Each structure stands twice: as structure tokens, then as C-alpha cells.
């Protein structure tokens, strides 16, 4: 496992000092800096021109109060965040997350990752991320709407087709995007479709955006396996989470002939050796908004639910962590390796702890890092922006074909870069270097920004 080059150590120390206590942000920066030793040997000007320091510092961070009234008439206060990380390649682009764990460090780590991910897509989008510590669980539609409207009262002044274009993330799906867009329209008296992505089809959304992150993840995994001469068909797959990314990952794996035998939510996981019944899962999670334990009750025999232990103890060929950051630790990685896993690819952002990534790489397991493997969502958001700008609407097939081509290109760029830098098969290194160099080159061309 590479260590941070000594020329970059003072930069990392500075990041630790200036962002004290933001452990996820430290983890994300460390992982990128570890990949850059060979890059700065080739491009010493990146260090001389303080490009790395500049890339580690967000362009702008906005923190604001979100007051709203719940169904009992009580006033509630949440905190809102938008970190506009880097606009060297295009307007800030990245989702909004509603989850009680949200704080500035989490949003900064996500915005930092997003900058390189967006660069990897090859499309003209910069990096940003936002959200709130609001917990949507158990809230009524009316409460969700009032919360979204209050959030947008502040956020709207920072958005714009050429400035900052948010989308969904954990806890923010089609319902929330609708409330947010409606409030933006009221506040500005303008129908600006290009200020948000993940919109409903009827008012400017893109076909295949809902499916894009999960589908894109599967295209990426398929390419990794193909390069080794392995077919995804008939493989046993475990996918954690049961939200947007997990559901459409399961759908596409099934289309490729693989069998997903386990998935989860934050309360526990289910195993169904016959293959997860996707229609039932969608009914529980997307329609009823219930817990995953319901699956076993409705399915009857053959499936079981576990609250204790880890979903990563379920033997599989391919593991796709698609719930949240640091959900797969070193022990989980050891268990997966012992049980013969051949590929692990990140559907969520940074779901594998650093120790787990190290163990996979040392064991020679194919490992797809999030910034490459889950870039299909933001890539399709950029396709939504293209359709909005040209007031056009493409078919599902056309949009998915573009998504598939983008994912293949991302895969090949990462694989080729890893080879060029003497680390064939190291997709972490390939993704970090490819994304970093694109952002650094654009900033370099624009002077001291
Ligand atoms: P959703 O809110 O739709 O689903 C999240 C899923 O993860 C739920 O099953 C949730 O369970 C579970 N989960 C959330 N927090 C935790 C936790 N602390 N421990 C265990 N399980 C948890 O979110 P998405 O599917 O959209 O996002 C999942 C991941 O993918 C995130 O890391 C996100 O940043 C990333 N991502 C999403 C993209 C998108 O287009 N949506 C694009 C790129 C990345 P529960 O219901 O119990 O909370």
C-alpha cells in the first residue's frame, strides 16, 4: 500500500490542522495524496504552484439555519450545508444528503471525492455536496415538504445552471427533489430546469437518472471482470443497503445473469438464497417506505433476517457495498477474502475503510473505488443538464447507452492510467491520478484561482 510522499506530508499535516476532528475528510484526502507520489515526480510544478493545497481547500462553505414547523406545531431547527468544492471543470455538482449523521466534515469529504469523480466522467462539471442533519425517518409528507421549502429559502441564492446544481443522495429522492424545485420556482419566479437534477420526468428530469448509479456500478464491475476473462453471469452477489443505489444495482446484476442473495438497511440484513425478489423489495422500500425485515414476513420460507453480525459474512463472488461510508471494515474484508470473494466495488461513497481497501489490494482482489464505480449517477445528471439546456428529452435506451459508454470509458481510463504509472490493476491509483490531473491541469491553465 503506498504511503504519502514526503513532499506531500506537510500539505497533509496542514489539512489535519485546519480541519480538526473531520475524520472522514482526512481519510478521503489521505487516500488521494497516497496516489500522487509518481504524479508530482513527473509534474513538480503541481507542488511549486500549490495546486494540491488549493484542491484540498473548498472554494466556498455555506452553513445555515433551517427552521420549520412539525405536524404537532412545534418549531424544529436543523442545520444546512453546501460545500462548493471546486469549479475548475464546470458548475459545482453533487447531491444533498438528509441524515442525522451529517456534519461539515462528512459534506467536505463527499465534496472532495465528488470533484475527482466528476472529472472522471469527462463531462463539464465541478464538485460540490450539501445536505442537512435532518432525519426524514418517520416524518410525514407535509413535514418533509415544509423542511425542504425552508432549506431552499437559503439555498436558492447559491444555485444556478452555471453556478451550482445539486441532486439527491441519502434521504433525498424524487419526492424531496420535487419539493425543492417547486420552492425554487416560487422564490425566483423562473422555471430553471437546469438548477437541480434527479427531477421527475414530467418536469424536466432525465430517463435513466433514477437507475443510473446502480446500473453504472454494474457496468463498471462487468468491465473489471471482463478484463480478467470472468463473466458476471451466475455469480453470487451481495449488495448492502436497499435504497436507490442498491435497488438498481440488484436490478442490473439480475439482467446480467448474476444472483443477488443479500441486501440490508441500517437495522439488519436479509438473505434469500433463491435470489432477492426485486418487485417485493421495491414495494417495501419505495412504495411502503418500510424496514427490510418486512421482506422475510412477506416472502415466507427460504429467506431470513439478521440484526446481529455483518452482511459481509455471507459468502459471495462479488461484494457491492452500497449503503454508506465506512460500512465495511478490516474484519469484514478478512471474512469476504476467506470466503473467496473475487471482486469488490463501491456503490456508496467510501464504504470501505482504509484497512479494508489495503487487505483487498494485498489479496489481489479486484477493487473498484467509489469515485470511478459509482460515477454513473452524476454522469447521468450531467446528461439531464444537457437535455435541459437544449430543451430536449431522450429515450431511455439512448440515455442508458450513453451511460454505459461513459462507464466503460471511466473503467478504461483508470485501468490505463494505473498501467502507465506502473501499478496495473490498481483502480484506486488509476482513478485518483486521472481525476486529479484533469482538475490540476484546468486550474493551472486559469492562473492563481
Ligand atoms: P438512500 O437513502 O436511497 O439509501 C441508503 C441506504 O443505505 C438505505 O438502505 C439505508 O438504510 C442505508 N444506510 C444509510 N445510512 C446507513 C448507516 N449509517 N448504516 C447502515 N445503513 C445505512 O441513498 P442512496 O442509495 O442514494 O445512497 C447510498 C450511497 O450511495 C451513499 O453513500 C451515497 O452518497 C452514494 N451515492 C448515491 C448516488 C445516487 O445517485 N443516489 C450517486 C453516487 C453515490 P436505512 O433506510 O435504514 O437508513
Short mmCIF file of C-alpha atoms and ligand atoms in Angstrom, two decimals:
data_model
loop_
_atom_site.label_atom_id
_atom_site.label_comp_id
_atom_site.label_asym_id
_atom_site.label_seq_id
_atom_site.Cartn_x
_atom_site.Cartn_y
_atom_site.Cartn_z
CA UNK A 1 0.00 0.00 0.00
CA UNK A 2 1.59 3.37 -0.93
CA UNK A 3 2.32 5.94 1.77
CA UNK A 4 2.07 9.69 1.32
CA UNK A 5 5.18 11.01 -0.46
CA UNK A 6 7.34 13.03 1.92
CA UNK A 7 6.96 16.16 -0.23
CA UNK A 8 3.21 15.97 0.39
CA UNK A 9 3.38 15.27 4.13
CA UNK A 10 3.44 18.97 5.16
CA UNK A 11 0.33 19.50 2.99
CA UNK A 12 -1.47 16.62 4.73
CA UNK A 13 -0.41 17.90 8.16
CA UNK A 14 -1.89 21.26 7.24
CA UNK A 15 -5.16 19.61 6.18
CA UNK A 16 -5.32 17.79 9.54
CA UNK A 17 -4.63 21.02 11.46
CA UNK A 18 -7.07 23.22 9.55
CA UNK A 19 -9.89 20.67 9.54
CA UNK A 20 -9.54 19.31 13.06
CA UNK A 21 -11.87 16.46 14.00
CA UNK A 22 -13.15 15.92 10.43
CA UNK A 23 -12.05 12.29 10.26
CA UNK A 24 -13.88 11.29 7.07
CA UNK A 25 -12.39 14.29 5.26
CA UNK A 26 -8.90 13.33 6.49
CA UNK A 27 -9.46 9.76 5.25
CA UNK A 28 -10.55 10.92 1.78
CA UNK A 29 -7.62 13.36 1.41
CA UNK A 30 -5.10 10.78 2.65
CA UNK A 31 -6.29 8.24 0.09
CA UNK A 32 -5.85 10.70 -2.78
CA UNK A 33 -2.47 12.01 -1.58
CA UNK A 34 -1.18 8.42 -1.27
CA UNK A 35 -1.75 8.04 -5.00
CA UNK A 36 0.11 11.19 -6.05
CA UNK A 37 3.79 10.35 -5.42
CA UNK A 38 4.53 9.42 -9.03
CA UNK A 39 2.44 12.34 -10.34
CA UNK A 40 4.43 15.01 -8.55
CA UNK A 41 7.68 13.34 -9.62
CA UNK A 42 6.51 13.89 -13.21
CA UNK A 43 4.90 17.29 -12.55
CA UNK A 44 6.90 19.10 -9.83
CA UNK A 45 5.08 22.30 -10.85
CA UNK A 46 1.92 20.99 -9.11
CA UNK A 47 3.77 21.28 -5.78
CA UNK A 48 5.57 24.52 -6.67
CA UNK A 49 2.28 26.15 -7.65
CA UNK A 50 0.46 24.95 -4.50
CA UNK A 51 -2.11 23.12 -6.63
CA UNK A 52 -2.55 20.33 -4.12
CA UNK A 53 -3.18 22.74 -1.21
CA UNK A 54 -5.68 24.64 -3.35
CA UNK A 55 -7.52 21.46 -4.37
CA UNK A 56 -7.79 20.38 -0.71
CA UNK A 57 -9.41 23.69 0.28
CA UNK A 58 -13.10 24.17 -0.73
CA UNK A 59 -13.81 27.31 -2.75
CA UNK A 60 -16.78 28.16 -0.52
CA UNK A 61 -18.60 26.63 2.50
CA UNK A 62 -22.11 27.69 3.41
CA UNK A 63 -23.70 26.70 6.76
CA UNK A 64 -27.21 27.86 7.61
CA UNK A 65 -30.19 27.50 9.94
CA UNK A 66 -33.30 25.63 8.75
CA UNK A 67 -36.32 26.38 10.97
CA UNK A 68 -39.57 24.51 10.22
CA UNK A 69 -42.80 23.51 11.92
CA UNK A 70 -43.65 19.83 12.55
CA UNK A 71 -47.12 18.24 12.48
CA UNK A 72 -47.60 18.96 16.20
CA UNK A 73 -47.00 22.66 15.67
CA UNK A 74 -43.54 22.51 17.30
CA UNK A 75 -40.72 24.56 15.79
CA UNK A 76 -37.75 22.39 14.78
CA UNK A 77 -34.26 23.62 13.90
CA UNK A 78 -31.83 21.81 11.62
CA UNK A 79 -28.51 22.79 10.16
CA UNK A 80 -27.99 23.05 6.38
CA UNK A 81 -24.71 22.78 4.48
CA UNK A 82 -23.47 23.41 0.96
CA UNK A 83 -19.78 22.99 0.24
CA UNK A 84 -18.87 24.37 -3.19
CA UNK A 85 -15.62 22.50 -3.52
CA UNK A 86 -14.16 23.08 -6.95
CA UNK A 87 -15.45 24.72 -10.13
CA UNK A 88 -12.39 24.34 -12.37
CA UNK A 89 -14.20 21.98 -14.76
CA UNK A 90 -17.76 23.30 -14.54
CA UNK A 91 -20.50 24.40 -12.13
CA UNK A 92 -20.42 22.76 -8.68
CA UNK A 93 -22.31 19.47 -8.93
CA UNK A 94 -23.13 16.98 -6.20
CA UNK A 95 -26.04 15.70 -4.14
CA UNK A 96 -27.85 16.77 -0.99
CA UNK A 97 -27.91 14.28 1.90
CA UNK A 98 -30.53 14.26 4.69
CA UNK A 99 -29.29 12.09 7.56
CA UNK A 100 -28.73 12.75 11.29
CA UNK A 101 -25.01 11.92 10.89
CA UNK A 102 -24.45 14.87 8.50
CA UNK A 103 -21.88 17.46 9.62
CA UNK A 104 -19.40 19.72 7.85
CA UNK A 105 -16.67 17.02 7.80
CA UNK A 106 -18.94 14.49 6.08
CA UNK A 107 -20.05 17.04 3.50
CA UNK A 108 -16.45 18.11 2.88
CA UNK A 109 -15.29 14.52 2.33
CA UNK A 110 -18.15 13.96 -0.09
CA UNK A 111 -17.46 17.23 -1.95
CA UNK A 112 -13.74 16.41 -2.23
CA UNK A 113 -14.48 12.94 -3.64
CA UNK A 114 -17.10 14.40 -5.95
CA UNK A 115 -14.57 16.76 -7.54
CA UNK A 116 -12.45 13.87 -8.83
CA UNK A 117 -15.44 11.67 -9.65
CA UNK A 118 -16.95 14.40 -11.78
CA UNK A 119 -13.61 14.92 -13.53
CA UNK A 120 -13.54 11.19 -14.31
CA UNK A 121 -16.85 11.41 -16.17
CA UNK A 122 -15.14 13.64 -18.76
CA UNK A 123 -18.18 15.95 -18.63
CA UNK A 124 -18.06 19.68 -17.75
CA UNK A 125 -18.97 19.53 -14.04
CA UNK A 126 -17.15 20.75 -10.93
CA UNK A 127 -17.57 19.26 -7.46
CA UNK A 128 -19.84 20.12 -4.52
CA UNK A 129 -22.01 18.49 -1.88
CA UNK A 130 -24.63 19.54 0.64
CA UNK A 131 -27.32 18.40 2.99
CA UNK A 132 -28.66 18.59 6.49
CA UNK A 133 -28.67 16.72 9.81
CA UNK A 134 -32.47 16.40 9.35
CA UNK A 135 -33.73 12.83 9.91
CA UNK A 136 -36.51 12.04 7.42
CA UNK A 137 -37.36 8.71 9.04
CA UNK A 138 -40.95 8.67 10.34
CA UNK A 139 -41.71 12.19 9.06
CA UNK A 140 -44.96 12.83 7.16
CA UNK A 141 -45.05 14.12 3.57
CA UNK A 142 -46.16 17.51 4.96
CA UNK A 143 -43.18 17.69 7.31
CA UNK A 144 -40.75 16.69 4.54
CA UNK A 145 -42.24 19.40 2.29
CA UNK A 146 -42.02 22.15 4.91
CA UNK A 147 -38.45 21.17 5.71
CA UNK A 148 -37.44 21.19 2.01
CA UNK A 149 -39.12 24.56 1.48
CA UNK A 150 -37.30 26.11 4.43
CA UNK A 151 -33.97 24.70 3.26
CA UNK A 152 -34.48 26.16 -0.22
CA UNK A 153 -35.22 29.65 1.16
CA UNK A 154 -31.50 29.89 1.94
CA UNK A 155 -30.04 27.54 -0.67
CA UNK A 156 -31.71 29.14 -3.70
CA UNK A 157 -29.45 32.20 -3.68
CA UNK A 158 -26.39 29.97 -4.14
CA UNK A 159 -27.71 27.90 -7.07
CA UNK A 160 -27.74 28.41 -10.83
CA UNK A 161 -27.35 26.49 -14.06
CA UNK A 162 -23.82 27.93 -14.40
CA UNK A 163 -23.06 28.10 -10.67
CA UNK A 164 -24.21 25.13 -8.59
CA UNK A 165 -26.54 22.27 -9.46
CA UNK A 166 -27.46 19.89 -6.59
CA UNK A 167 -29.13 16.46 -6.86
CA UNK A 168 -30.26 13.73 -4.43
CA UNK A 169 -28.22 11.48 -2.13
CA UNK A 170 -29.07 9.52 1.05
CA UNK A 171 -32.56 10.54 2.21
CA UNK A 172 -33.19 12.73 -0.86
CA UNK A 173 -35.12 11.09 -3.69
CA UNK A 174 -37.73 12.14 -6.26
CA UNK A 175 -40.21 13.40 -3.62
CA UNK A 176 -37.67 15.72 -1.98
CA UNK A 177 -36.27 16.99 -5.31
CA UNK A 178 -39.86 17.87 -6.34
CA UNK A 179 -40.44 19.91 -3.16
CA UNK A 180 -37.07 21.64 -3.54
CA UNK A 181 -37.62 22.51 -7.20
CA UNK A 182 -41.15 23.78 -6.55
CA UNK A 183 -39.89 26.12 -3.84
CA UNK A 184 -37.03 27.40 -6.03
CA UNK A 185 -39.56 28.19 -8.76
CA UNK A 186 -41.79 30.11 -6.33
CA UNK A 187 -38.92 32.09 -4.88
CA UNK A 188 -37.43 33.13 -8.21
CA UNK A 189 -40.49 33.13 -10.49
CA UNK A 190 -38.38 31.26 -13.02
CA UNK A 191 -38.66 27.72 -14.40
CA UNK A 192 -34.95 26.97 -14.47
CA UNK A 193 -34.81 23.23 -15.03
CA UNK A 194 -31.00 23.30 -15.00
CA UNK A 195 -30.64 24.18 -11.30
CA UNK A 196 -31.39 20.69 -9.94
CA UNK A 197 -31.06 17.15 -11.30
CA UNK A 198 -32.93 14.00 -10.39
CA UNK A 199 -36.16 15.81 -11.29
CA UNK A 200 -39.37 13.95 -12.16
CA UNK A 201 -39.75 13.12 -15.86
CA UNK A 202 -42.83 15.28 -16.21
CA UNK A 203 -40.98 18.49 -15.27
CA UNK A 204 -37.53 18.17 -16.85
CA UNK A 205 -35.95 15.02 -15.44
CA UNK A 206 -33.93 12.54 -17.46
CA UNK A 207 -34.88 8.99 -18.20
CA UNK A 208 -32.48 6.51 -16.54
CA UNK A 209 -31.32 9.03 -13.88
CA UNK A 210 -33.08 7.07 -11.12
CA UNK A 211 -31.39 3.85 -12.22
CA UNK A 212 -28.05 5.40 -13.22
CA UNK A 213 -25.81 4.93 -10.17
CA UNK A 214 -26.73 1.28 -9.67
CA UNK A 215 -26.69 0.45 -13.39
CA UNK A 216 -23.38 2.29 -13.83
CA UNK A 217 -21.84 0.35 -10.94
CA UNK A 218 -22.73 -2.93 -12.62
CA UNK A 219 -21.30 -1.78 -15.99
CA UNK A 220 -18.08 -0.92 -14.17
CA UNK A 221 -17.87 -4.28 -12.36
CA UNK A 222 -18.61 -6.10 -15.59
CA UNK A 223 -15.66 -4.34 -17.25
CA UNK A 224 -13.32 -5.18 -14.36
CA UNK A 225 -14.29 -8.84 -14.53
CA UNK A 226 -14.16 -8.98 -18.34
CA UNK A 227 -10.60 -7.67 -18.30
CA UNK A 228 -9.74 -10.78 -16.27
CA UNK A 229 -11.77 -13.02 -18.57
CA UNK A 230 -14.53 -13.55 -15.98
CA UNK A 231 -18.27 -13.43 -16.72
CA UNK A 232 -20.74 -11.83 -14.28
CA UNK A 233 -23.39 -14.42 -15.15
CA UNK A 234 -24.10 -16.96 -12.40
CA UNK A 235 -22.03 -15.08 -9.82
CA UNK A 236 -23.29 -14.82 -6.22
CA UNK A 237 -23.52 -11.15 -5.33
CA UNK A 238 -24.06 -9.34 -2.01
CA UNK A 239 -25.27 -5.72 -2.14
CA UNK A 240 -25.55 -3.71 1.09
CA UNK A 241 -28.25 -1.06 1.54
CA UNK A 242 -31.70 -1.12 -0.01
CA UNK A 243 -32.00 2.46 -1.21
CA UNK A 244 -31.68 3.99 -4.65
CA UNK A 245 -28.19 2.68 -5.45
CA UNK A 246 -28.76 -0.82 -4.04
CA UNK A 247 -32.12 -1.41 -5.72
CA UNK A 248 -30.96 -0.56 -9.24
CA UNK A 249 -27.69 -2.42 -8.71
CA UNK A 250 -29.73 -5.52 -7.90
CA UNK A 251 -31.88 -4.93 -10.99
CA UNK A 252 -28.89 -4.72 -13.36
CA UNK A 253 -26.98 -7.61 -11.79
CA UNK A 254 -30.05 -9.77 -12.38
CA UNK A 255 -30.20 -8.60 -16.03
CA UNK A 256 -26.55 -9.65 -16.44
CA UNK A 257 -27.45 -13.14 -15.13
CA UNK A 258 -25.93 -12.75 -11.65
CA UNK A 259 -27.79 -13.65 -8.46
CA UNK A 260 -28.07 -11.17 -5.56
CA UNK A 261 -28.60 -13.16 -2.39
CA UNK A 262 -28.40 -10.49 0.34
CA UNK A 263 -29.11 -6.81 0.97
CA UNK A 264 -29.68 -4.64 4.07
CA UNK A 265 -30.80 -1.44 5.76
CA UNK A 266 -29.40 0.20 8.88
CA UNK A 267 -31.33 -2.23 11.14
CA UNK A 268 -30.07 -5.53 9.69
CA UNK A 269 -29.79 -7.70 6.59
CA UNK A 270 -31.77 -10.31 4.69
CA UNK A 271 -30.54 -13.40 2.88
CA UNK A 272 -32.59 -15.13 0.20
CA UNK A 273 -30.71 -17.98 -1.48
CA UNK A 274 -33.29 -18.07 -4.26
CA UNK A 275 -32.24 -14.53 -5.23
CA UNK A 276 -33.71 -11.29 -3.86
CA UNK A 277 -37.27 -10.77 -5.11
CA UNK A 278 -36.84 -7.29 -6.57
CA UNK A 279 -40.54 -6.50 -7.02
CA UNK A 280 -41.13 -7.25 -3.36
CA UNK A 281 -38.09 -5.21 -2.30
CA UNK A 282 -39.28 -2.22 -4.36
CA UNK A 283 -42.77 -2.49 -2.88
CA UNK A 284 -41.36 -2.46 0.68
CA UNK A 285 -38.74 0.27 0.25
CA UNK A 286 -40.09 2.54 -2.50
CA UNK A 287 -43.87 2.28 -2.05
CA UNK A 288 -44.49 1.48 1.61
CA UNK A 289 -41.22 3.00 2.92
CA UNK A 290 -40.93 0.13 5.44
CA UNK A 291 -38.00 -1.68 7.06
CA UNK A 292 -36.23 -4.53 5.27
CA UNK A 293 -37.26 -7.05 7.97
CA UNK A 294 -40.73 -6.94 6.31
CA UNK A 295 -39.27 -8.86 3.37
CA UNK A 296 -38.99 -12.10 5.32
CA UNK A 297 -42.54 -11.85 6.68
CA UNK A 298 -43.99 -11.22 3.21
CA UNK A 299 -41.79 -13.73 1.38
CA UNK A 300 -42.34 -16.64 3.78
CA UNK A 301 -39.97 -19.57 3.54
CA UNK A 302 -36.42 -19.51 2.21
CA UNK A 303 -35.39 -16.09 3.43
CA UNK A 304 -34.04 -14.98 6.79
CA UNK A 305 -33.35 -11.69 8.55
CA UNK A 306 -30.40 -10.95 10.86
CA UNK A 307 -29.92 -7.96 13.15
CA UNK A 308 -26.57 -9.07 14.56
CA UNK A 309 -23.34 -9.76 12.67
CA UNK A 310 -22.38 -8.45 9.29
CA UNK A 311 -23.79 -8.87 5.80
CA UNK A 312 -20.16 -9.37 4.69
CA UNK A 313 -20.12 -12.78 6.40
CA UNK A 314 -22.44 -14.07 3.65
CA UNK A 315 -20.19 -15.98 1.16
CA UNK A 316 -20.22 -14.39 -2.31
CA UNK A 317 -18.18 -13.90 -5.50
CA UNK A 318 -18.87 -10.16 -5.81
CA UNK A 319 -19.49 -7.67 -2.98
CA UNK A 320 -21.02 -4.25 -3.68
CA UNK A 321 -21.22 -2.02 -0.57
CA UNK A 322 -23.94 0.49 -1.46
CA UNK A 323 -25.23 1.94 1.85
CA UNK A 324 -22.89 4.48 3.46
CA UNK A 325 -19.29 5.45 4.39
CA UNK A 326 -17.07 3.04 6.36
CA UNK A 327 -19.69 0.29 6.47
CA UNK A 328 -17.13 -2.40 5.56
CA UNK A 329 -14.16 -2.66 7.97
CA UNK A 330 -10.98 -4.74 8.12
CA UNK A 331 -12.73 -7.71 9.78
CA UNK A 332 -15.41 -7.68 7.10
CA UNK A 333 -12.74 -7.63 4.38
CA UNK A 334 -10.97 -10.60 6.01
CA UNK A 335 -14.23 -12.51 6.12
CA UNK A 336 -15.00 -11.78 2.44
CA UNK A 337 -11.49 -12.82 1.36
CA UNK A 338 -11.69 -16.02 3.42
CA UNK A 339 -14.99 -16.84 1.72
CA UNK A 340 -13.47 -16.44 -1.76
CA UNK A 341 -14.70 -13.04 -2.97
CA UNK A 342 -13.20 -12.15 -6.39
CA UNK A 343 -14.35 -8.52 -6.83
CA UNK A 344 -15.45 -5.68 -4.57
CA UNK A 345 -16.77 -2.42 -5.98
CA UNK A 346 -18.06 0.62 -4.10
CA UNK A 347 -21.64 1.71 -4.84
CA UNK A 348 -21.73 4.04 -1.84
CA UNK A 349 -19.16 6.80 -1.24
CA UNK A 350 -16.11 5.48 0.69
CA UNK A 351 -17.98 2.46 2.14
CA UNK A 352 -14.71 0.55 2.63
CA UNK A 353 -12.47 1.66 5.50
CA UNK A 354 -8.80 2.22 4.52
CA UNK A 355 -7.80 -1.05 6.24
CA UNK A 356 -10.34 -2.99 4.14
CA UNK A 357 -9.05 -1.47 0.89
CA UNK A 358 -5.49 -2.38 1.86
CA UNK A 359 -6.49 -6.01 2.60
CA UNK A 360 -8.33 -6.37 -0.73
CA UNK A 361 -5.38 -4.99 -2.65
CA UNK A 362 -2.85 -7.19 -0.83
CA UNK A 363 -5.01 -10.25 -1.54
CA UNK A 364 -5.16 -9.36 -5.25
CA UNK A 365 -8.95 -8.89 -5.19
CA UNK A 366 -10.33 -6.65 -7.95
CA UNK A 367 -11.33 -3.42 -6.22
CA UNK A 368 -13.39 -0.62 -7.83
CA UNK A 369 -13.23 2.67 -5.87
CA UNK A 370 -16.37 4.78 -5.50
CA UNK A 371 -15.19 7.79 -7.43
CA UNK A 372 -14.99 5.63 -10.55
CA UNK A 373 -17.52 2.87 -9.89
CA UNK A 374 -20.47 5.00 -8.78
CA UNK A 375 -19.90 7.91 -11.17
CA UNK A 376 -22.85 6.82 -13.34
CA UNK A 377 -25.31 8.83 -11.23
CA UNK A 378 -23.59 12.15 -11.62
CA UNK A 379 -22.75 11.40 -15.27
CA UNK A 380 -26.45 10.96 -15.98
CA UNK A 381 -27.17 14.13 -14.02
CA UNK A 382 -24.85 15.88 -16.46
CA UNK A 383 -26.86 14.28 -19.30
CA UNK A 384 -30.01 15.68 -17.64
CA UNK A 385 -28.36 19.14 -17.69
CA UNK A 386 -27.61 18.68 -21.41
CA UNK A 387 -31.23 17.80 -22.13
CA UNK A 388 -32.46 20.77 -20.07
CA UNK A 389 -30.10 23.18 -21.86
CA UNK A 390 -31.32 22.02 -25.27
CA UNK A 391 -34.97 21.64 -24.10
CA UNK A 392 -34.82 18.06 -25.32
CA UNK A 393 -35.73 14.69 -23.85
CA UNK A 394 -34.01 11.47 -24.86
CA UNK A 395 -35.35 7.92 -24.78
CA UNK A 396 -34.42 5.51 -22.00
CA UNK A 397 -32.37 3.44 -24.45
CA UNK A 398 -30.39 6.41 -25.74
CA UNK A 399 -29.65 7.69 -22.24
CA UNK A 400 -28.65 4.27 -20.94
CA UNK A 401 -26.42 3.67 -23.96
CA UNK A 402 -24.58 6.92 -23.19
CA UNK A 403 -24.28 5.92 -19.52
CA UNK A 404 -22.85 2.52 -20.47
CA UNK A 405 -20.31 4.15 -22.82
CA UNK A 406 -19.24 6.63 -20.11
CA UNK A 407 -18.76 3.85 -17.55
CA UNK A 408 -16.65 1.82 -19.97
CA UNK A 409 -14.52 4.88 -20.70
CA UNK A 410 -14.07 5.60 -16.98
CA UNK A 411 -13.03 2.00 -16.44
CA UNK A 412 -10.53 2.07 -19.31
CA UNK A 413 -9.08 5.46 -18.30
CA UNK A 414 -8.49 4.20 -14.73
CA UNK A 415 -7.01 0.90 -15.91
CA UNK A 416 -4.74 2.59 -18.49
CA UNK A 417 -3.52 5.24 -16.02
CA UNK A 418 -2.74 2.56 -13.44
CA UNK A 419 -0.65 0.76 -16.04
CA UNK A 420 1.12 3.93 -17.16
CA UNK A 421 2.10 4.62 -13.56
CA UNK A 422 3.42 1.07 -13.05
CA UNK A 423 0.55 -0.30 -10.97
CA UNK A 424 -1.57 -2.44 -13.33
CA UNK A 425 -4.95 -3.41 -11.88
CA UNK A 426 -4.81 -0.72 -9.17
CA UNK A 427 -8.07 1.15 -9.87
CA UNK A 428 -7.66 3.31 -6.74
CA UNK A 429 -4.43 4.76 -8.08
CA UNK A 430 -5.82 4.98 -11.62
CA UNK A 431 -8.95 6.85 -10.55
CA UNK A 432 -7.17 9.25 -8.20
CA UNK A 433 -4.48 10.18 -10.71
CA UNK A 434 -6.84 10.56 -13.68
CA UNK A 435 -9.30 12.76 -11.76
CA UNK A 436 -6.60 14.79 -10.03
CA UNK A 437 -4.61 15.57 -13.19
CA UNK A 438 -7.72 16.81 -15.03
CA UNK A 439 -8.62 19.22 -12.22
CA UNK A 440 -4.99 20.31 -11.70
CA UNK A 441 -4.46 20.99 -15.40
CA UNK A 442 -7.62 23.11 -15.62
CA UNK A 443 -6.64 25.14 -12.54
CA UNK A 444 -3.11 25.55 -13.83
CA UNK A 445 -4.46 27.00 -17.08
CA UNK A 446 -6.58 29.55 -15.19
CA UNK A 447 -3.78 31.08 -13.09
CA UNK A 448 -3.95 31.56 -9.35
CA UNK A 449 -7.55 30.64 -8.61
P1 LIG B 1 -30.82 6.03 0.01
O1 LIG B 1 -31.22 6.97 1.07
O2 LIG B 1 -31.74 5.78 -1.12
O3 LIG B 1 -30.47 4.61 0.66
C1 LIG B 1 -29.48 4.48 1.64
C2 LIG B 1 -29.45 3.04 2.11
O4 LIG B 1 -28.32 2.85 2.96
C3 LIG B 1 -30.68 2.66 2.92
O5 LIG B 1 -30.92 1.29 2.76
C4 LIG B 1 -30.21 2.97 4.35
O6 LIG B 1 -30.89 2.23 5.35
C5 LIG B 1 -28.76 2.54 4.29
N1 LIG B 1 -27.99 3.33 5.27
C6 LIG B 1 -27.91 4.69 5.36
N2 LIG B 1 -27.15 5.05 6.39
C7 LIG B 1 -26.73 3.90 6.96
C8 LIG B 1 -25.91 3.61 8.08
N3 LIG B 1 -25.37 4.58 8.83
N4 LIG B 1 -25.70 2.30 8.35
C9 LIG B 1 -26.24 1.32 7.58
N5 LIG B 1 -27.03 1.54 6.53
C10 LIG B 1 -27.27 2.80 6.23
O7 LIG B 1 -29.39 6.55 -0.51
P2 LIG B 1 -28.66 6.20 -1.88
O8 LIG B 1 -28.91 4.80 -2.27
O9 LIG B 1 -28.94 7.29 -2.83
O10 LIG B 1 -27.12 6.37 -1.45
C11 LIG B 1 -26.35 5.28 -0.93
C12 LIG B 1 -24.87 5.61 -1.06
O11 LIG B 1 -24.54 5.82 -2.44
C13 LIG B 1 -24.41 6.88 -0.34
O12 LIG B 1 -23.07 6.71 0.10
C14 LIG B 1 -24.43 7.92 -1.45
O13 LIG B 1 -23.56 9.01 -1.18
C15 LIG B 1 -23.92 7.09 -2.62
N6 LIG B 1 -24.25 7.61 -3.94
C16 LIG B 1 -25.54 7.84 -4.32
C17 LIG B 1 -25.80 8.31 -5.59
C18 LIG B 1 -27.19 8.47 -6.09
O14 LIG B 1 -27.36 8.75 -7.28
N7 LIG B 1 -28.23 8.30 -5.28
C19 LIG B 1 -24.71 8.66 -6.52
C20 LIG B 1 -23.40 8.30 -6.05
C21 LIG B 1 -23.20 7.83 -4.80
P3 LIG B 1 -31.99 2.96 6.29
O15 LIG B 1 -33.22 3.07 5.44
O16 LIG B 1 -32.13 2.06 7.44
O17 LIG B 1 -31.41 4.31 6.66
#
